[in-house]
PDB file of C-alpha atoms in Angstrom:
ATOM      1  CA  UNK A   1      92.772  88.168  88.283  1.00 66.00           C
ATOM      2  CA  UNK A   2      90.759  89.267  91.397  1.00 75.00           C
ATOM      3  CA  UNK A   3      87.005  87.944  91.921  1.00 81.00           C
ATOM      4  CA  UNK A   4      84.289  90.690  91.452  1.00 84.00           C
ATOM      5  CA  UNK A   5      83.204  89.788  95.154  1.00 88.00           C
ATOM      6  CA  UNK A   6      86.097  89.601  97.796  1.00 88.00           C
ATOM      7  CA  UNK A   7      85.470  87.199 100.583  1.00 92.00           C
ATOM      8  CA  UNK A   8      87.085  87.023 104.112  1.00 92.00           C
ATOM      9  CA  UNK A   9      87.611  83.277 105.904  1.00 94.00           C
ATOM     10  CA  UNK A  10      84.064  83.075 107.277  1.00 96.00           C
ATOM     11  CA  UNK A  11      82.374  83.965 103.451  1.00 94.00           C
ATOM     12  CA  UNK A  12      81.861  87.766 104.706  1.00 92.00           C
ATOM     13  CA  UNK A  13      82.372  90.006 102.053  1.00 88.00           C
ATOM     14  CA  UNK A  14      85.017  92.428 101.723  1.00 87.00           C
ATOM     15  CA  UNK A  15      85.333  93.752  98.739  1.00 87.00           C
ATOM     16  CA  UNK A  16      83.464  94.391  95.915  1.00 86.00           C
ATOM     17  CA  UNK A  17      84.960  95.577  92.455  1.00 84.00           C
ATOM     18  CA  UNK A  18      82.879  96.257  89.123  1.00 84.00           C
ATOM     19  CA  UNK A  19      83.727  98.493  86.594  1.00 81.00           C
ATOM     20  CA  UNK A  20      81.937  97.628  83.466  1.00 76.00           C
ATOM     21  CA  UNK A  21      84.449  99.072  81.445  1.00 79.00           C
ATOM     22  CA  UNK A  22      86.970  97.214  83.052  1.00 75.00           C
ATOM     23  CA  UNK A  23      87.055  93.255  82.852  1.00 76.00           C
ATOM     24  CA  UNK A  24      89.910  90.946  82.349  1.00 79.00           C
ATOM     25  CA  UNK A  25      89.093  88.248  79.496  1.00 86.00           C
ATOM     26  CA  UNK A  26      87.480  85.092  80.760  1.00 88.00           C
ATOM     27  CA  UNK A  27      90.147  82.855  78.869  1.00 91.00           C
ATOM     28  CA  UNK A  28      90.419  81.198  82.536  1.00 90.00           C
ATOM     29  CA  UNK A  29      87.137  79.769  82.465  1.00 92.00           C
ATOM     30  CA  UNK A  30      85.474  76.732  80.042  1.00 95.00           C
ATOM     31  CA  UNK A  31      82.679  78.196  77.839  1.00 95.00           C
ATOM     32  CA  UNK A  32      79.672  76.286  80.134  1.00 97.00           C
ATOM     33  CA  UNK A  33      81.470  78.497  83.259  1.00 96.00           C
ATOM     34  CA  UNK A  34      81.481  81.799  81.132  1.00 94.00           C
ATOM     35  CA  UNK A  35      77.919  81.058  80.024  1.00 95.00           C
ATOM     36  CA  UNK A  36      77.250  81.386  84.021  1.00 95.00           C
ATOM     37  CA  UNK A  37      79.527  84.336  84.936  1.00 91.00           C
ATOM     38  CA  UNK A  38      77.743  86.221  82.140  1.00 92.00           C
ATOM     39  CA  UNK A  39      73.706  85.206  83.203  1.00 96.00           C
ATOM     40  CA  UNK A  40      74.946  85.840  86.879  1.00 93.00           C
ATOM     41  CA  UNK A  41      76.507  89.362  86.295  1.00 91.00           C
ATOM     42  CA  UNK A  42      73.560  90.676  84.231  1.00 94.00           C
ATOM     43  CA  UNK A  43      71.282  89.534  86.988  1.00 95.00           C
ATOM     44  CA  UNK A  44      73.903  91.570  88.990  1.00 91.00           C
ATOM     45  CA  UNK A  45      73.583  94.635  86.963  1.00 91.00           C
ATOM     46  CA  UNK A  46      69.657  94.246  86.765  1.00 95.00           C
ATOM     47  CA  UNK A  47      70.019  94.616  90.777  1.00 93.00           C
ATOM     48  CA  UNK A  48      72.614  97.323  91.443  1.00 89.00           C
ATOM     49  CA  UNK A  49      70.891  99.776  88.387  1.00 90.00           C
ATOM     50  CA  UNK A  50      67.773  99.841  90.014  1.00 94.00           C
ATOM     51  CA  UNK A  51      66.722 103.335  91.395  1.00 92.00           C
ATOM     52  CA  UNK A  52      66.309 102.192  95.067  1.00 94.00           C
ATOM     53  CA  UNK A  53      69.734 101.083  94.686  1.00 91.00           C
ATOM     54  CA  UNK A  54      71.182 104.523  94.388  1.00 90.00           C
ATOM     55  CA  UNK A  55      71.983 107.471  96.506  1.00 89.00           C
ATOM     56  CA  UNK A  56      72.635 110.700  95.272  1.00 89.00           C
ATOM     57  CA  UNK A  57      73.336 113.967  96.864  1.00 89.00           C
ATOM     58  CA  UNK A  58      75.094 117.032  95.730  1.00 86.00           C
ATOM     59  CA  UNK A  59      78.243 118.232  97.162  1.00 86.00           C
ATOM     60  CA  UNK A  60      78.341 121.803  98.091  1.00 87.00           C
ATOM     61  CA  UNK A  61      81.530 124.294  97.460  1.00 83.00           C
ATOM     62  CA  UNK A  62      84.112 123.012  99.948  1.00 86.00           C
ATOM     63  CA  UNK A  63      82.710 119.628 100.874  1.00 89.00           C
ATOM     64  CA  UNK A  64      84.006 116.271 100.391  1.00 87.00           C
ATOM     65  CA  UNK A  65      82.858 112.791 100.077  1.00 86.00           C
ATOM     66  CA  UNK A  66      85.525 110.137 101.224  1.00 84.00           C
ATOM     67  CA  UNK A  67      84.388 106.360  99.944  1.00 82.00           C
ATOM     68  CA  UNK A  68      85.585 103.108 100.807  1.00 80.00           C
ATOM     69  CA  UNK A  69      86.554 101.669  97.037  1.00 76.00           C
ATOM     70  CA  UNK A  70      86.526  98.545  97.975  1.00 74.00           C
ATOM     71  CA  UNK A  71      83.139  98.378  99.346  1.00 73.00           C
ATOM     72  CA  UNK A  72      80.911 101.332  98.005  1.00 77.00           C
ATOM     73  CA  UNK A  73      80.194 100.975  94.116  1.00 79.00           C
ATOM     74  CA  UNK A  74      80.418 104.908  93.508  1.00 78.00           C
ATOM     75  CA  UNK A  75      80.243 107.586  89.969  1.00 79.00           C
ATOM     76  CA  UNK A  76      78.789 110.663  88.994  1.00 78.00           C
ATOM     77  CA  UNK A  77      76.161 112.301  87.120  1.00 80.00           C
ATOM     78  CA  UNK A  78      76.510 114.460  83.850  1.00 81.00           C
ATOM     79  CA  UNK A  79      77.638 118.015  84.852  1.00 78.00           C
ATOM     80  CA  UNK A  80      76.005 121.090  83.407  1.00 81.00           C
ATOM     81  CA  UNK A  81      77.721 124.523  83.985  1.00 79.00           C
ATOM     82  CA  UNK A  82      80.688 126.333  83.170  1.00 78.00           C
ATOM     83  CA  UNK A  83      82.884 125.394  86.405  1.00 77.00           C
ATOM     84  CA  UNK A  84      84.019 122.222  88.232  1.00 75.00           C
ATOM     85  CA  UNK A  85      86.789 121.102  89.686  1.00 76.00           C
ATOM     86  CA  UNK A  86      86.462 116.967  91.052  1.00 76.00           C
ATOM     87  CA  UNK A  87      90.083 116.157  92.859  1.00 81.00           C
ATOM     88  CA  UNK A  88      90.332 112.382  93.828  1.00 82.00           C
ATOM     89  CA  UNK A  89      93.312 110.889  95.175  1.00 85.00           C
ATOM     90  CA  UNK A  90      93.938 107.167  96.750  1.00 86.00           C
ATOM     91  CA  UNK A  91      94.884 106.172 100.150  1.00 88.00           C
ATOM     92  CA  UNK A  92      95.534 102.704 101.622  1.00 87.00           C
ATOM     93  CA  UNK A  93      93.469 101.304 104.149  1.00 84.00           C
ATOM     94  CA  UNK A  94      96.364 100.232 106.573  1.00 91.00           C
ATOM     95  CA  UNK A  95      97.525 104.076 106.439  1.00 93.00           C
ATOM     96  CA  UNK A  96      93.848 105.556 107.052  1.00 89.00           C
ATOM     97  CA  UNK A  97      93.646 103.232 109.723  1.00 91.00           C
ATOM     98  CA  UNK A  98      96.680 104.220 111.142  1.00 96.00           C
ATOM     99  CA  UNK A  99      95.766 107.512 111.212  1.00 94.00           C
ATOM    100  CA  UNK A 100      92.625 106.845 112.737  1.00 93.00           C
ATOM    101  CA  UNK A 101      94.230 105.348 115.687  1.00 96.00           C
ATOM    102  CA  UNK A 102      96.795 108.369 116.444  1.00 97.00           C
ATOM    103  CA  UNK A 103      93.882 110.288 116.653  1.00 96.00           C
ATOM    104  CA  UNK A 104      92.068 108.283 118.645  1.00 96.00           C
ATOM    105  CA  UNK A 105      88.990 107.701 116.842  1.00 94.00           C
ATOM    106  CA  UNK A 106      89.122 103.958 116.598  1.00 91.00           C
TER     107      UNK A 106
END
């Protein structure tokens, strides 16, 4: 099971996963420790729902949006309208970096 907050050696983080809809069972933990996880992560949600939390902007015909997954909690609104089309595909980091380098940009 991986930790909802990723840390690096120093106690940077590096990751951050949350999918409400998504959560292993807690059978890991005692019931005094699952008490905690629960008061902590709806202090958590209290946070990352609040309004000057968000950013939202609407793509135009053509554009993209590339997001790190690992760092950016991201989602979408309701769609109104006859047409959309929403393509999202998965690449790792070591092969975007990669990429980055052959072209020079880092």
């Amino acid at each position: 099971m991986e930790p909802l907050i990723g840390l690096d050696y120093a106690g940077n983080i590096t990751q951050f996963r949350h999918n409400d809809y998504d959560r292993a069972p807690l059978t890991h933990l005692n019931c005094d420790q699952v008490f905690k996880f629960y008061e902590a992560h709806r202090n958590l949600l209290e946070i990352i729902r609040r309004p000057e939390m968000e950013f939202c902007t609407k793509l135009k015909v053509g554009q993209m949006m590339v997001i790190d997954n690992q760092r950016v909690m991201h989602g979408r609104n309701a769609f109104h309208g006859k047409d959309r089309a929403l393509v999202g595909c998965y690449i790792g980091r070591t092969e975007y970096e990669s990429r980055l380098r052959v072209l020079g940009i880092i």
